[in-house]
mmCIF file of C-alpha atoms in Angstrom:
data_model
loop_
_atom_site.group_PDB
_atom_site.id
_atom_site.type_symbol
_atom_site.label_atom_id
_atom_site.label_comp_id
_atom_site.label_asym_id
_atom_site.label_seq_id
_atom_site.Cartn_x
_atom_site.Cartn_y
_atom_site.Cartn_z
ATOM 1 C CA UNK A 1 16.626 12.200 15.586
ATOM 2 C CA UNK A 2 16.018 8.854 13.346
ATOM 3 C CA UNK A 3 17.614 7.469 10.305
ATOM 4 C CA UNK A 4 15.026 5.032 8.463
ATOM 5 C CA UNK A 5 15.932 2.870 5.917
ATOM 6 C CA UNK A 6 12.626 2.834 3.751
ATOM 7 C CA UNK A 7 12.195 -0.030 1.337
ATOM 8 C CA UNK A 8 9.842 0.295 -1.659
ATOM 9 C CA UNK A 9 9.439 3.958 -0.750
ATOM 10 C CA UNK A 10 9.264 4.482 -4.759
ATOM 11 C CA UNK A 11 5.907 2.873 -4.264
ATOM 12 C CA UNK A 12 2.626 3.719 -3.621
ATOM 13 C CA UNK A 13 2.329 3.656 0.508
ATOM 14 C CA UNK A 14 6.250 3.642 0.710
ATOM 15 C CA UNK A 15 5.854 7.331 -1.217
ATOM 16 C CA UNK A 16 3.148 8.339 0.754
ATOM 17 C CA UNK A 17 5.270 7.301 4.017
ATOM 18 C CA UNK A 18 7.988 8.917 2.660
ATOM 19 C CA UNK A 19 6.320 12.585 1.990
ATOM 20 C CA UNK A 20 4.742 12.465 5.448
ATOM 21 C CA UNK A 21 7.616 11.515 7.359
ATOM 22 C CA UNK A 22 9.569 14.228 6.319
ATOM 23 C CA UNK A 23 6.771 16.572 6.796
ATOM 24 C CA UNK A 24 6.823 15.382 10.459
ATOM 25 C CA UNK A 25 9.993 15.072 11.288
ATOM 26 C CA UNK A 26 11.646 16.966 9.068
ATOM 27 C CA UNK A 27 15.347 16.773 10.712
ATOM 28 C CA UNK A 28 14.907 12.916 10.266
ATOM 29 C CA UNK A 29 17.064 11.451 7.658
ATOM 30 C CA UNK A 30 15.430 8.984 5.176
ATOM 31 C CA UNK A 31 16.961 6.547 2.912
ATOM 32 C CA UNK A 32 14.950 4.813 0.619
ATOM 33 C CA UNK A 33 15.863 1.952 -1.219
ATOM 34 C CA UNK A 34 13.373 0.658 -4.298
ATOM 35 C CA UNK A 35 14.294 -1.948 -7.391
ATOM 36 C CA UNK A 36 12.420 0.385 -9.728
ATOM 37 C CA UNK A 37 10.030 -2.253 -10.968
ATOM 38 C CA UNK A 38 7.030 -1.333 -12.788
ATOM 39 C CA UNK A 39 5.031 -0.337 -9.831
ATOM 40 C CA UNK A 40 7.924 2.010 -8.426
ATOM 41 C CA UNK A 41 7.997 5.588 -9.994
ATOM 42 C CA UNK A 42 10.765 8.570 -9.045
ATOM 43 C CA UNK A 43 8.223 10.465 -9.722
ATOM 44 C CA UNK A 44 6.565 9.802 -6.869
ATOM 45 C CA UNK A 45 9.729 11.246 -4.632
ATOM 46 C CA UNK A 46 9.777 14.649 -7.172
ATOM 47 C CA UNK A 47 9.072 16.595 -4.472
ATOM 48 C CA UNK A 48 11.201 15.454 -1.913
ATOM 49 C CA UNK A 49 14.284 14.967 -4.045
ATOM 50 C CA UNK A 50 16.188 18.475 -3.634
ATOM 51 C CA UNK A 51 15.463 17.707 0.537
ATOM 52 C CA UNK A 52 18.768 17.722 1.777
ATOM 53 C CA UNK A 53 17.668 14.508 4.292
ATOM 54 C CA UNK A 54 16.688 12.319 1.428
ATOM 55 C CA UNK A 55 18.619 9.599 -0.417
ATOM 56 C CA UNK A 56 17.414 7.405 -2.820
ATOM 57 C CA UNK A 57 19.381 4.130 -3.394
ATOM 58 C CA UNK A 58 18.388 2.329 -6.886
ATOM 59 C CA UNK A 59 18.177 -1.152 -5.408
ATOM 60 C CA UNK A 60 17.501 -4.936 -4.863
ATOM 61 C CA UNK A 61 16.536 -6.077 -1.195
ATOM 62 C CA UNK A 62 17.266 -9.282 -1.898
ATOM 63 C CA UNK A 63 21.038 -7.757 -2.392
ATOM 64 C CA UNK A 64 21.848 -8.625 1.376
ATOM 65 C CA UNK A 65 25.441 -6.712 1.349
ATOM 66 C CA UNK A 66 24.018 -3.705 0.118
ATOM 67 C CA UNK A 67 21.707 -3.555 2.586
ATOM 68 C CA UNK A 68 24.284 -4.214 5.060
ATOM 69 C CA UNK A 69 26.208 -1.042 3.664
ATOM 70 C CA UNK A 70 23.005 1.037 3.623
ATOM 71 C CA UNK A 71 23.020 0.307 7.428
ATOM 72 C CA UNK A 72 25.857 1.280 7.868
ATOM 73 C CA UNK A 73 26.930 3.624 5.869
ATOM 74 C CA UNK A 74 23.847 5.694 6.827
ATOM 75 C CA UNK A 75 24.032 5.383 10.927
ATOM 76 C CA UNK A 76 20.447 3.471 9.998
ATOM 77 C CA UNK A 77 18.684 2.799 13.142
ATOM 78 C CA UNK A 78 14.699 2.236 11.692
ATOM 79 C CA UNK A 79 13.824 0.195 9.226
ATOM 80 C CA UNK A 80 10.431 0.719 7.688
ATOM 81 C CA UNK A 81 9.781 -2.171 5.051
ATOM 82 C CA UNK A 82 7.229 -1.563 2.332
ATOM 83 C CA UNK A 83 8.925 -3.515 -0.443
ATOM 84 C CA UNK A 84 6.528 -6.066 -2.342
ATOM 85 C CA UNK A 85 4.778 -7.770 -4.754
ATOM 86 C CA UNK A 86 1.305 -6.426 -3.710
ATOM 87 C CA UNK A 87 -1.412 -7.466 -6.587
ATOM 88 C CA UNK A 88 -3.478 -10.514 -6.070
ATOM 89 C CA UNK A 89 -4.263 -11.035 -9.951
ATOM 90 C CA UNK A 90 -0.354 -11.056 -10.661
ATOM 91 C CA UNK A 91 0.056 -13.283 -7.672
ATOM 92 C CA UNK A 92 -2.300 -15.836 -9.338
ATOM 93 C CA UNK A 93 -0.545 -15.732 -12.882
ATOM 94 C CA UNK A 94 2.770 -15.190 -11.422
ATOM 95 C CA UNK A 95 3.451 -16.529 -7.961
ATOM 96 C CA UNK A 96 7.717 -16.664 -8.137
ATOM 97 C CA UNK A 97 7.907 -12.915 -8.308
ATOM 98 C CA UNK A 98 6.129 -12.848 -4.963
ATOM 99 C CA UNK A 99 7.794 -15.695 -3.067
ATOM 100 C CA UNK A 100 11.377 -13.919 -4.538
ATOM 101 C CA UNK A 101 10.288 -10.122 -3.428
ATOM 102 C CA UNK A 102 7.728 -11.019 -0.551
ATOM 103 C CA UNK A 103 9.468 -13.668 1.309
ATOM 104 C CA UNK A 104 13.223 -13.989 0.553
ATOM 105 C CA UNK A 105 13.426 -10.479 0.376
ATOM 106 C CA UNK A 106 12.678 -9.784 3.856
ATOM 107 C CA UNK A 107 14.765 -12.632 4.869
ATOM 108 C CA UNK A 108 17.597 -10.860 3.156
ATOM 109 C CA UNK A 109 16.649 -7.326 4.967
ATOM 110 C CA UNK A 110 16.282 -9.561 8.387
ATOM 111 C CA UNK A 111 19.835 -11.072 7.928
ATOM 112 C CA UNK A 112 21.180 -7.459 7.351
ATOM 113 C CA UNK A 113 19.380 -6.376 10.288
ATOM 114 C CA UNK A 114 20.749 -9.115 13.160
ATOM 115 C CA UNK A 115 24.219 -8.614 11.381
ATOM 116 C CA UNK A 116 24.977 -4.735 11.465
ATOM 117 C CA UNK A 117 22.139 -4.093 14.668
ATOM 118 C CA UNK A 118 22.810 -7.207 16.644
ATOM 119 C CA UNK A 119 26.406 -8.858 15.530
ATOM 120 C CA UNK A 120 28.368 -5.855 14.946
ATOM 121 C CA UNK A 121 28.467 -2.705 16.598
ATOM 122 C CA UNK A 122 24.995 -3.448 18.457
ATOM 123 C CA UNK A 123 22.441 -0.528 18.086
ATOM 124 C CA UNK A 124 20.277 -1.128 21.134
ATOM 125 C CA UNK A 125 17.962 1.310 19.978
ATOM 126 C CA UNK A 126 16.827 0.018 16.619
ATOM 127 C CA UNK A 127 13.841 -1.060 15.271
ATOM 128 C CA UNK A 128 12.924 -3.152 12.373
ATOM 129 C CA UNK A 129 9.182 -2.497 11.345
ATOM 130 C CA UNK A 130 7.133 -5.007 8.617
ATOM 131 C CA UNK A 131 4.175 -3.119 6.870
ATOM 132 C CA UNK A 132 1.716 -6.693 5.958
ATOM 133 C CA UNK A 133 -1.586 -6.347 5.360
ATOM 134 C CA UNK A 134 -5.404 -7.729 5.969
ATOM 135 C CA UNK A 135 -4.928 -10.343 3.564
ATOM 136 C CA UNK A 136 -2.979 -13.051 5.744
ATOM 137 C CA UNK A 137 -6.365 -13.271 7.967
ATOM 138 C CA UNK A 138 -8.306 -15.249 4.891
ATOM 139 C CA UNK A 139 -11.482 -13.849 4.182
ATOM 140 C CA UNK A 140 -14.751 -13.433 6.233
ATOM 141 C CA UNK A 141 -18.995 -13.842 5.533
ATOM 142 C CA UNK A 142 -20.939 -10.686 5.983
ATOM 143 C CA UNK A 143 -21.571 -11.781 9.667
ATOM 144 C CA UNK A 144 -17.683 -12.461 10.935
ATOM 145 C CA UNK A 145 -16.600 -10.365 13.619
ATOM 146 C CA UNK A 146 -13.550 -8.115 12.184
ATOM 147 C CA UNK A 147 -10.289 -9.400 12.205
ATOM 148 C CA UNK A 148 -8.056 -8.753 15.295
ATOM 149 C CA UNK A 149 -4.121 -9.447 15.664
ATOM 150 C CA UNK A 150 -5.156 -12.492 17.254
ATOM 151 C CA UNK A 151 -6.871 -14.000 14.441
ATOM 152 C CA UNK A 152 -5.499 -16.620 13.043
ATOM 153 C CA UNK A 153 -3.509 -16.500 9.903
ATOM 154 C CA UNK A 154 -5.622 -18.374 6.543
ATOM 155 C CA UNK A 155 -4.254 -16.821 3.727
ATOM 156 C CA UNK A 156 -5.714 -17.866 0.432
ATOM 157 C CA UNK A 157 -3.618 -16.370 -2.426
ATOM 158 C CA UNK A 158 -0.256 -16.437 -3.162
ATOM 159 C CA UNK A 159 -0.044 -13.151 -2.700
ATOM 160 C CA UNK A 160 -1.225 -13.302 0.795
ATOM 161 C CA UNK A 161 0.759 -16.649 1.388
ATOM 162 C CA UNK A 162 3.782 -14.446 0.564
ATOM 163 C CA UNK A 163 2.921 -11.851 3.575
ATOM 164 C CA UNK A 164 2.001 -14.211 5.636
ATOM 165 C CA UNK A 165 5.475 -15.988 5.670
ATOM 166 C CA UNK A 166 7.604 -12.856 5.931
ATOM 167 C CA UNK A 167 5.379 -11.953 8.667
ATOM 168 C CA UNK A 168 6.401 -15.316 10.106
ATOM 169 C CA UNK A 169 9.689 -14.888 9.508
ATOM 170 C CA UNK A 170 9.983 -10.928 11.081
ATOM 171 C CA UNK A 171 8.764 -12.389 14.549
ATOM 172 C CA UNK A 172 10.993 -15.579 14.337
ATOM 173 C CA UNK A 173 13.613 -13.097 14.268
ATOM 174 C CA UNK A 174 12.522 -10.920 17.367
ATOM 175 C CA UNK A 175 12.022 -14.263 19.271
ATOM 176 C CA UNK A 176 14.918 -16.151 18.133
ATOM 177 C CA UNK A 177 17.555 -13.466 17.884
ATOM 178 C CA UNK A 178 16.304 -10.457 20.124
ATOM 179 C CA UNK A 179 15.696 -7.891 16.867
ATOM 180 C CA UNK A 180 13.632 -5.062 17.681
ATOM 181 C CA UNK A 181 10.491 -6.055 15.364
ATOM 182 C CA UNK A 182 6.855 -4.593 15.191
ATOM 183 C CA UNK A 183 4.558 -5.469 12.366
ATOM 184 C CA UNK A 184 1.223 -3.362 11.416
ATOM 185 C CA UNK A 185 -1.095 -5.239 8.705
ATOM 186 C CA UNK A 186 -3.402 -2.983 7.492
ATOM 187 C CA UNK A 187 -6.855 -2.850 5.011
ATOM 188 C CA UNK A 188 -7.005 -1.157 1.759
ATOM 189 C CA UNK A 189 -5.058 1.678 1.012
ATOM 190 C CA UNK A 190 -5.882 4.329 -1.443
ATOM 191 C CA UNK A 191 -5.181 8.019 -2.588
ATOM 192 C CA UNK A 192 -2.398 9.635 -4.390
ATOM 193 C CA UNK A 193 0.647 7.676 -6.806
ATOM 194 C CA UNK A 194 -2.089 4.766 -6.581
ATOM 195 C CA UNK A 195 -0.558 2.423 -9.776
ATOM 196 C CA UNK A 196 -3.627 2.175 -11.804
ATOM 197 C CA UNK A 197 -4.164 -1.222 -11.898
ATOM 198 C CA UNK A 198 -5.791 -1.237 -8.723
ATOM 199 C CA UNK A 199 -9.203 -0.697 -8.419
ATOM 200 C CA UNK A 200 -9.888 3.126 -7.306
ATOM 201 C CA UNK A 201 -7.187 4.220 -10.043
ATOM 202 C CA UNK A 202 -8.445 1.625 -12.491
ATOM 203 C CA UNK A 203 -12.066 3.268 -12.291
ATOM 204 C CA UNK A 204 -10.677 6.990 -12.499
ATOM 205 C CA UNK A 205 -8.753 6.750 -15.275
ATOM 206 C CA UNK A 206 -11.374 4.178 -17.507
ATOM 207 C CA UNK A 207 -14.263 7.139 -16.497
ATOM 208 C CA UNK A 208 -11.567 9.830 -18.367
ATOM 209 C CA UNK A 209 -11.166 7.629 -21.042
ATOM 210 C CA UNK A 210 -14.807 6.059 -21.302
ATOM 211 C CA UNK A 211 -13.669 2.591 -20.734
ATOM 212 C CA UNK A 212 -15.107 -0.328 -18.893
ATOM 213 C CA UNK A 213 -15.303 -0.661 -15.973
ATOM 214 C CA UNK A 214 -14.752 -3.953 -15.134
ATOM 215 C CA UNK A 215 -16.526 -5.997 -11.776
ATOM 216 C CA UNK A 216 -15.901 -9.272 -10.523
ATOM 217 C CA UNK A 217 -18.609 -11.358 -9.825
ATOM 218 C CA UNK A 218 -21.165 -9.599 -8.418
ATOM 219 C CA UNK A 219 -19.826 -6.726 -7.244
ATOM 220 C CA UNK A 220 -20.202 -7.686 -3.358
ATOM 221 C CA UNK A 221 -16.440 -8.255 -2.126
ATOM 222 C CA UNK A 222 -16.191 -6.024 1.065
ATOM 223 C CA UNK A 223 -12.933 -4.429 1.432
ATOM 224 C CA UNK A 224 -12.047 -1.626 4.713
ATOM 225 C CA UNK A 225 -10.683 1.301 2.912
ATOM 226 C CA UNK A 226 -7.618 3.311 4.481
ATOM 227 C CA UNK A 227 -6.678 6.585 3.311
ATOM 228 C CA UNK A 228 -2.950 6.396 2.657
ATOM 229 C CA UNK A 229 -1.759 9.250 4.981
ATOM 230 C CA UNK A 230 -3.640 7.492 7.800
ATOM 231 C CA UNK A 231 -1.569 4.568 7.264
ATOM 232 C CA UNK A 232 1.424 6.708 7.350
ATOM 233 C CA UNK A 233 0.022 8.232 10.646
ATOM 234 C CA UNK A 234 -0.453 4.715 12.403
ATOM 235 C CA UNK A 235 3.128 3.599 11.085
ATOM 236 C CA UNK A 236 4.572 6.508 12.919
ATOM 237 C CA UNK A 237 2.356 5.648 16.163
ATOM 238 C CA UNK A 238 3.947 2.236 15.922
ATOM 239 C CA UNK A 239 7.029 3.279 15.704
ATOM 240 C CA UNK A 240 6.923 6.140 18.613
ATOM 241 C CA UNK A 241 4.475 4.102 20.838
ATOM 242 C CA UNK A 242 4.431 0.716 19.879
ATOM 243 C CA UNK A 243 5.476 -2.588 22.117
ATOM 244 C CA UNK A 244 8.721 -4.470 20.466
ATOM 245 C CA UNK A 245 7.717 -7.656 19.403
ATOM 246 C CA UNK A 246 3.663 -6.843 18.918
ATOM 247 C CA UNK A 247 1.263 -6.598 15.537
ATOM 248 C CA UNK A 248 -1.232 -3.594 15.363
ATOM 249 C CA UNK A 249 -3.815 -3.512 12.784
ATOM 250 C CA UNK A 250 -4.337 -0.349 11.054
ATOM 251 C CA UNK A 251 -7.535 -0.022 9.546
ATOM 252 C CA UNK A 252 -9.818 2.999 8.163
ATOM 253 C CA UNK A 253 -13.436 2.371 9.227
ATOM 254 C CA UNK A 254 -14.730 1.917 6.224
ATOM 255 C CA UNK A 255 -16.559 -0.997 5.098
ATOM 256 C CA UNK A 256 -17.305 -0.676 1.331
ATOM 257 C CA UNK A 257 -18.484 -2.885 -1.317
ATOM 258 C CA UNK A 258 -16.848 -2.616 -4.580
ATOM 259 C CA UNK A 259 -19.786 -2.043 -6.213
ATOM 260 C CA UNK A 260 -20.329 0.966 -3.813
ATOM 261 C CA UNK A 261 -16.931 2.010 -4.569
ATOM 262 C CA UNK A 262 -17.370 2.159 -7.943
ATOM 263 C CA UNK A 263 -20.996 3.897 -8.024
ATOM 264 C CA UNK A 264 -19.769 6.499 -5.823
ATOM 265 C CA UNK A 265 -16.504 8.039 -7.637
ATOM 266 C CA UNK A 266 -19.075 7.700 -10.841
ATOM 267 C CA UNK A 267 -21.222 10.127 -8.901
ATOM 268 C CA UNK A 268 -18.678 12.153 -8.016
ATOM 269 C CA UNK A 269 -16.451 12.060 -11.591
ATOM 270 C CA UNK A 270 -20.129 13.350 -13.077
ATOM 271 C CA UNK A 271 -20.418 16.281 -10.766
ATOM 272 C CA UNK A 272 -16.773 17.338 -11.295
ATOM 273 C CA UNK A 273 -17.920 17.409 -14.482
ATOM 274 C CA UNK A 274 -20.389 18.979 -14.238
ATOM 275 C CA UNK A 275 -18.778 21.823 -11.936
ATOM 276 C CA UNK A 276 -16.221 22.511 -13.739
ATOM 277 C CA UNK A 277 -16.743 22.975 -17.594
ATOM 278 C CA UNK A 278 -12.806 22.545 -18.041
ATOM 279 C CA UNK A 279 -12.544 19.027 -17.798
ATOM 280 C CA UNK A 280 -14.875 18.271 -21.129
ATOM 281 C CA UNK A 281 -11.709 19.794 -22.827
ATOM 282 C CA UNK A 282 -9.408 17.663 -21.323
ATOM 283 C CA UNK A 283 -10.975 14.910 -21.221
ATOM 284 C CA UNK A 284 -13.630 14.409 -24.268
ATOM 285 C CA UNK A 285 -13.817 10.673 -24.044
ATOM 286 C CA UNK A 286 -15.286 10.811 -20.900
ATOM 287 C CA UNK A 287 -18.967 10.030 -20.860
ATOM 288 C CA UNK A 288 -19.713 12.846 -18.469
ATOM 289 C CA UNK A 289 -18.073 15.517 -21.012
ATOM 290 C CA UNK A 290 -20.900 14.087 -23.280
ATOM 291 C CA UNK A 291 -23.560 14.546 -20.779
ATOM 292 C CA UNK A 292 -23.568 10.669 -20.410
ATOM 293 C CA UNK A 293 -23.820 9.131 -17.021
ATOM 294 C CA UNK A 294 -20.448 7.492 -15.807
ATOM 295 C CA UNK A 295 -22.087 4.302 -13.973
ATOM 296 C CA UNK A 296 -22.956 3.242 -17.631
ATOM 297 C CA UNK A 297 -19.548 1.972 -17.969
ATOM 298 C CA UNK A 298 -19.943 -0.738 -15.323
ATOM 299 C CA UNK A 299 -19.619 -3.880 -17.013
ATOM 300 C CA UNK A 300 -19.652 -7.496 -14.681
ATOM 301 C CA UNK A 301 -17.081 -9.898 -15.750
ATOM 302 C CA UNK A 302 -15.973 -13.719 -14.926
ATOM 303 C CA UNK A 303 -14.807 -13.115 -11.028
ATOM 304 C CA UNK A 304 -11.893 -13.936 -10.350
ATOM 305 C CA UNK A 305 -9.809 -17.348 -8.897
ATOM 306 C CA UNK A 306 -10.176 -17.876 -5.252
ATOM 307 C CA UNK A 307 -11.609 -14.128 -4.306
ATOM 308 C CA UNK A 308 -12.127 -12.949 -0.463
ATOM 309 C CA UNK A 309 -15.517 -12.452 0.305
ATOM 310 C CA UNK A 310 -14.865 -9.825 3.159
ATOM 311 C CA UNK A 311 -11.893 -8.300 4.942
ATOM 312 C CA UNK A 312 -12.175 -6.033 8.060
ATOM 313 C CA UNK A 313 -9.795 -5.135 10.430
ATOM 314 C CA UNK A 314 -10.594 -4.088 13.991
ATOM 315 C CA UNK A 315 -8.157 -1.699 15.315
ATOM 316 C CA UNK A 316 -9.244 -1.647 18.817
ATOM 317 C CA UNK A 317 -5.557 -2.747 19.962
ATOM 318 C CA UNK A 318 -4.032 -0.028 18.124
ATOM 319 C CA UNK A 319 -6.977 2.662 19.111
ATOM 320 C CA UNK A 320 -6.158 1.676 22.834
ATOM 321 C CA UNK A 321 -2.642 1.294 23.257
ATOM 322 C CA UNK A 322 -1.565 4.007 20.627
ATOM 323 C CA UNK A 323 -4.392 6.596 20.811
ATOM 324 C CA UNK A 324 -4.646 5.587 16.861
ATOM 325 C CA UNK A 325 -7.885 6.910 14.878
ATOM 326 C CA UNK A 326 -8.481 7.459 11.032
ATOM 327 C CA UNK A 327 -8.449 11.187 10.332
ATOM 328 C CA UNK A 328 -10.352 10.779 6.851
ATOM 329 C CA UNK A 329 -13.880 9.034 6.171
ATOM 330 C CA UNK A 330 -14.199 7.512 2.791
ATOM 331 C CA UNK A 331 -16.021 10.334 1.715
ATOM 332 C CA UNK A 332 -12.907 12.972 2.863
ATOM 333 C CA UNK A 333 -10.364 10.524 1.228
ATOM 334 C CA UNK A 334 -12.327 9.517 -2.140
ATOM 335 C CA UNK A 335 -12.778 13.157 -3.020
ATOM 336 C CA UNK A 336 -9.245 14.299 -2.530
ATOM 337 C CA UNK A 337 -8.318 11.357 -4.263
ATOM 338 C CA UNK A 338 -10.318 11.864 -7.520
ATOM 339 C CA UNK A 339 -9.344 15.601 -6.964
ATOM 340 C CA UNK A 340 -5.267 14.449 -7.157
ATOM 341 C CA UNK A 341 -5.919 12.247 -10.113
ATOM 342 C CA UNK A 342 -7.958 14.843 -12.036
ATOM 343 C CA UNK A 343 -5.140 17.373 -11.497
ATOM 344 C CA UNK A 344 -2.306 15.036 -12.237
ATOM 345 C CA UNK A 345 -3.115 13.629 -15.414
ATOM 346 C CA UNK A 346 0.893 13.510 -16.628
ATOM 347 C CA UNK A 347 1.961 11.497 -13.865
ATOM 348 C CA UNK A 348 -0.863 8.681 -14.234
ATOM 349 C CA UNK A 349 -0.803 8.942 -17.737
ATOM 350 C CA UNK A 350 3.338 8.463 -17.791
ATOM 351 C CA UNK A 351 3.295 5.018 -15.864
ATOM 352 C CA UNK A 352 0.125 3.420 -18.303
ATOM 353 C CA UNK A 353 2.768 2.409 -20.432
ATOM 354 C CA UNK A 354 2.429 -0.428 -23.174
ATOM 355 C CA UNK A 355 3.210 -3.205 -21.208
ATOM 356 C CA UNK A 356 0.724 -2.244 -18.222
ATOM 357 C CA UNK A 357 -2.066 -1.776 -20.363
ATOM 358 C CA UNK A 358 -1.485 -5.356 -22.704
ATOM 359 C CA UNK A 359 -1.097 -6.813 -19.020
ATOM 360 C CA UNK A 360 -4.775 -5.122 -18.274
ATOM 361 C CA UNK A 361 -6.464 -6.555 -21.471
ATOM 362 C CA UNK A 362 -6.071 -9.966 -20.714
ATOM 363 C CA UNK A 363 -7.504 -10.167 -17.894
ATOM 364 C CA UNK A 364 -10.321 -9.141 -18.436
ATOM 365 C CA UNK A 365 -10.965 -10.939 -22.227
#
């Protein structure tokens, strides 16, 4: 039986995470500790919050000593770290946020880590994982080979600067002090609690409320989509299975161009549409209530500073060593994910607050 420490688990993934592991191991215990900032929602954790094994610590990472009392107090013995800054457009308009969250904030969860697991009472069975991300590789032309855990890092945002360091700093600690580490970076995630200023959210909820839909460039950035519960699965492969000390990438098999992306939950927001004669009534803005076509919202705009071309992650390592494979296609994970949004219209419509939605505007004016 584990105790994990989950940061960000307010979050998007950390949620996710959160709802599966309990699922799974459901005489774990799970403490999650999140700031609350405007991407993390308790109402992501309503359904876990009456589970007698849950905790939820209103928190700052960067708060080393109550970190240190969260180990603790709690018998911790598994830290899963989701905490940070995670948008590339805010990254580029507001880098301190994400140096502050991104990279002294997992310094201040390593420190609490080496002190209660390694200086204290040692807990020889611990393990400290860091969830990164696809992003510290740099970016790759429509011919690069996929990138593997031996690629070498290039990252070219501040956002992705930000990962890359912590990642740095996460196996300076295992080889330095001895500190049970393993780091996964994975590609894209999406599916339920998604904050809607990313893009698969973003086009769902413009479609309801016939809104552009806004494009960089041309339209031809290549991302590799993960469902969210697969990422979830290959955490707790890591975590079971996984070498101390080693990176796995977790990826989804799914090369898509956003352009694709966006075409295809048109297609399917129109036959949802017109499938189920309900949704006009809840939602008469959108174009498909009005026997419009959704795709006839796509509007190209000014792309944006710096922008990958390409990201794709080979998992081979983590197929191999872990017996890791993606249990949803894109096609399985986009349609329950337009599915969840359609039939949770109070919780998406609760965190497009005032603030998110000025924030929106501007960048596309």
């Amino acid at each position: 039986m584990k105790t994990l420490l989950v940061t960000g688990g307010a979050g998007f993934i950390g949620a996710n995470f959160v709802h599966y592991w309990l699922a799974q191991y459901p005489h774990d215990k799970v403490v999650v500790i999140d700031a609350l900032t405007y991407a993390g929602n308790m109402a992501n954790l309503a359904a876990v919050n009456n589970n007698p094994n849950f905790t939820f610590v209103q928190g700052d990472i960067c708060n080393t000593v109550l970190v240190e009392q969260l180990l603790r107090e709690h018998g911790v013995d598994t830290l899963v770290h989701f905490a940070a800054e995670s948008h590339v457009d805010r990254s580029i308009t507001g880098p301190d946020a994400f140096i502050e969250t991104n990279i002294l904030g997992t310094y201040s969860l390593l420190k609490a880590a080496k002190v209660v697991w390694l200086d204290g009472d040692t807990v020889v069975d611990h393990r400290f994982h860091h969830v990164s991300t696809d992003e510290v590789y740099g970016t790759l032309s429509a011919t690069d080979p996929a990138f593997t855990e031996e690629t070498a890092y290039a990252p070219n945002s501040p956002y992705s600067a930000s990962k890359a360091a912590s990642d740095h700093l996460v196996r300076a600690y295992h080889h330095t002090y001895g500190l049970n580490v393993t780091t996964s970076n994975c590609s894209n995630n999406y599916g339920p609690y998604h904050f809607p200023e990313k893009l698969i959210p973003l086009v769902i909820t413009h479609i309801l409320h016939n809104e552009a839909l806004p494009i960089y460039g041309d339209g031809q950035q290549i991302r590799d989509w993960l469902y969210v519960t697969d990422h979830a699965y290959g955490i707790d492969l890591v975590l079971n299975k996984g070498r101390v000390g080693e990176n796995y990438n977790i990826g989804g098999n799914n090369e898509w161009a956003n352009i694709d992306i966006v075409q295809t939950i048109c297609t399917l927001m129109d036959k949802q549409f017109a499938n189920n004669s309900a949704l006009a009534a809840q939602f008469p803005k959108a174009a498909a209530a009005q026997k419009g076509a959704s795709a006839s919202l796509i509007t190209y705009v000014k792309d944006r500073p710096g922008h990958d071309r390409r990201y794709a992650i080979d998992a081979t390592k983590t197929n191999n060593e872990l017996g890791y494979q993606p249990k949803e296609s894109f096609e399985t994970g986009i349609a329950k994910t337009v599915a969840w949004y359609l039939n949770n219209e109070a919780w998406w419509r609760a965190v497009m607050d005032g603030s998110y939605k000025d924030w929106l505007q501007k960048q596309y004016d």
